[in-house]
Amino acid sequence: MKKSVSVILLMLMCTFTFAQKFIENPEYGLSKYPGEITKIEIQDTTTVLHFKIKKLRWGYFHILKESYIQDLSGDNKLFVTKVTGAKFKRNDFPPSGEVTYQLYFPPIDKTAKTIDFGVEKERGWHVYDIVLQEDESSLSIPKELRGNWLLADGSNRWDYGFNSKNAIIESAIWNYKSIDKKENKYAISLVSNGKTKTVFAKLNKNGTVDFGNSAKSLKTYSLEKVNNPAFKLAYDVLYRDTNLFKIDFTTYSGVVKNYTPRAQQKTGMIYVNDIFVGEQVSHLLKIADDGSFSVKLPINYPQSILVRIANSNTSVFVEPGKEIFHYIDGGDSLFMGSLAQVNSDLNALNEIKYFDYKIIRDSIGILSPKDYKAICLDARDKELKALEAYKSSSFLSVKAHQIKKLEINYGTLVKAFGYEMYKGSLKRSNEKAKSKKKKKAYKAFEVDESYYDFLTKDFIDNKLAVLSNEFYILINRIAYAKIFKENERSVYSSTIADMGDWLQKNNKELSVDELAMIEMSKEIETPEVLKKQEAFRKVHGKVQQAFYKKYMKDYQDFLKENKDESESDTPFMLRMADYSKKKGAVLLDEEILMLEAIKTLKTPEEEEKERGFNSEYGKVRKAFYKKHNHIITDIARDRMASKKHNRMKSFFGVSDAFLFDILKLHDANKKLNDFEVYDSGELKQVQNEFNEPIFADYLAIANKRTAEKIETNRTKGGYTINTVKKSEGDELFDAMLKKFRGKVVYVDFWATWCGPCKFGIKKIEPLKEEMKDEDVVFLYVTNQTSPEKTWKNAIPNINGEHFRVSADEWNYLADKFKITGIPHYTLVNKKGEVVKQKMRHMNNSMLKSILKAEIAN
């Protein structure tokens, strides 16, 4: 009897063993899941995937009922039936910051070798090529040798990476040719692009492995980091400000672990915050079928670039003339090359963050400038202390320490500049709130110049600051800070004499009549008249703009009926008012006050002089404005820069600083950004303004490149980037524009979630109505980040032509037009040529004049 029971129990155990299979830490390919799959259970009645996820910066995650697994040998999707350890829909993270949960699916076929996990929803998580059974017919590395091996001397240098499919050694991908084993020793023969090499390995009892290119010369490696604070790195020296700058290129290459073309995204983007350009420059990154990528980038100094590829956002430190190899394993990164150590160290320091944005968002409304600044400085002190603690307990290269310290200090300045920005954002949000419950507590505080005492000369005159990406952001904050900002209305107000002075200063030839007209104009645009005009704008400027917009259509109708009236001496606002009143318009009190002020703006003597001037030089002035109207923007740009720099010099108490040179370079680049070039005389004049020689050299190179682009545009229809296959790059955009040939196209790159985008779209509605019968098309382009349903609901309220492009198509367009943020505006002429790659946001009247000018060409 006992024997029978034992046999039955044994049979039951065998049956259970056969019916249930556990796969610990399964190998899988490209993952868009922000956590990891730790285990898989394959049973007769169910398939269970175990997940682990650590706290995300937004504090929660979702589990969706559209989650599924799929055997790659078929099309059938098995949808989730149950979840344990979490719940469907939204889940908040516990205090520990880590959640483990299990998803249950119907039973998978026992013969399945590889499955995918996904979410049947836009932008959903996806994990590709989850291995259930390895293909024994293909050559693969033994499991005991798999992994990314770090040199165990304390440097933790990554030299060997062995995956089931290939190896990563010496910044290259190698395929397995043969693997020989003798006891605990291996000889691994590899091949890559016709080259062969052999790696020798010896297993150690403690789990480490000795690797080397010779069986007699092996070094010990570990899968875990070895902490050795006493380790000394050869040639580990600080960056010096004497050899920082070099106009050159860097090669950024690497591989996405277990990449699969089935991910349907074959591109990534690189963003470079370049202080020389004064903008964030974007570069397209193409991924090969094996997951490899390589791109050559123009780099002028050591700096961090942002790489977005395969669901990974990584900061990578690069240098002019050097190469870096980047291995991307989900959210983790490993590096090879001369910059590997500094990148590995900077990655390890990422967690040193003490500035709590959530607390700031919750309390900014009641924080005084003093209290907010104290929070910023306290976070800085804690971060610097944590940096020094890390350095004393772990090996840290001196370069990484130098860079991180700069990041902390300049990051603090950036955060301190954010007070008015955060405060203003909350105020606008409260104004839009539909109920008191949705409003947050708000108390107004005055921010005077003393608040900015943290901004000292040492910070703005430090060339080493370029090592920190925060310095790029700080430049932007300073350039647009209220304490240095000039009234735009005053700088855009240019007299005829101003225009004449600017033209002569820039060696532009003027006719005898023009010179005489300019001299005579000084008698009608006197300081007294200009002072009264400025006072009028301050009091009535907004009413005047609103009036113009309100009655412009009436006035245009009036001009069609009375063509000679365009030359009348009566101010056009008064003519507009008279015509509108005849059509039944009732003027508002503030409009009546504004019109009365216009009547008394000039004395009878001043009006008489103006009539005489118009009689003698009216035609000359009209031709002069038509010929030179475009320089008003240049004059304003120069004037604004000059006033801003003078204010900065006064604030800092110095006449020269590194930051001032950078801002001068930014101002000089604005002309090139508008596809205009300097002639030799102009270039030399601007170059002489720089104290930093490299800036003068760079401007000459940038000027030459712009001239070459303009020439390329003439021969290639305005395309400024390389030609690619259909549905890519220029040909993609050309296909999008085909139906609009013969019309000017204003392109708006936007997204449904982008507040500034939607604000801009709303603001331009009146202009679109005004120009609905003109040869202009308003084209809106968004990408997959705009959910399809939301997008379809939004566009009926947005008059114009619409495209919703794929992720790859967006990347090609982003590369072509150097899109680094949205909204982004581009202008295309009637021939389909890009005439303005990046337009700044402007008011409707300015934009209308630009569109009208292109329509007339």
Coordinates of C-alpha atoms in Angstrom, one line a residue, residues 349 352-355 376-392 396 401-412 459:
L349 CA 26.1 61.0 -10.0
I352 CA 22.4 63.7 -6.6
K353 CA 19.4 65.9 -6.7
Y354 CA 17.9 67.8 -3.7
F355 CA 15.7 70.4 -5.4
C376 CA 17.6 76.9 -4.1
L377 CA 20.8 77.6 -2.1
D378 CA 20.0 75.0 0.5
A379 CA 19.6 72.3 -2.3
R380 CA 22.9 73.4 -3.8
D381 CA 24.7 73.0 -0.5
K382 CA 23.2 69.5 0.0
E383 CA 24.2 68.5 -3.5
L384 CA 27.8 69.8 -3.1
K385 CA 28.0 67.9 0.2
A386 CA 26.7 64.7 -1.4
L387 CA 29.2 65.1 -4.2
E388 CA 32.1 65.3 -1.9
A389 CA 30.8 62.4 0.2
Y390 CA 30.6 60.3 -3.0
K391 CA 34.1 61.3 -3.9
S392 CA 35.5 60.3 -0.5
L396 CA 35.5 59.5 -9.1
H401 CA 33.9 65.8 -10.3
Q402 CA 34.8 69.1 -12.1
I403 CA 31.8 68.8 -14.5
K404 CA 29.3 67.8 -11.8
K405 CA 30.4 70.6 -9.5
L406 CA 29.8 73.1 -12.3
E407 CA 26.4 71.5 -13.1
I408 CA 25.4 72.0 -9.5
N409 CA 26.5 75.6 -9.2
Y410 CA 25.1 76.8 -12.5
G411 CA 22.0 74.7 -12.1
T412 CA 21.3 76.6 -8.9
F459 CA 30.0 83.1 -12.9

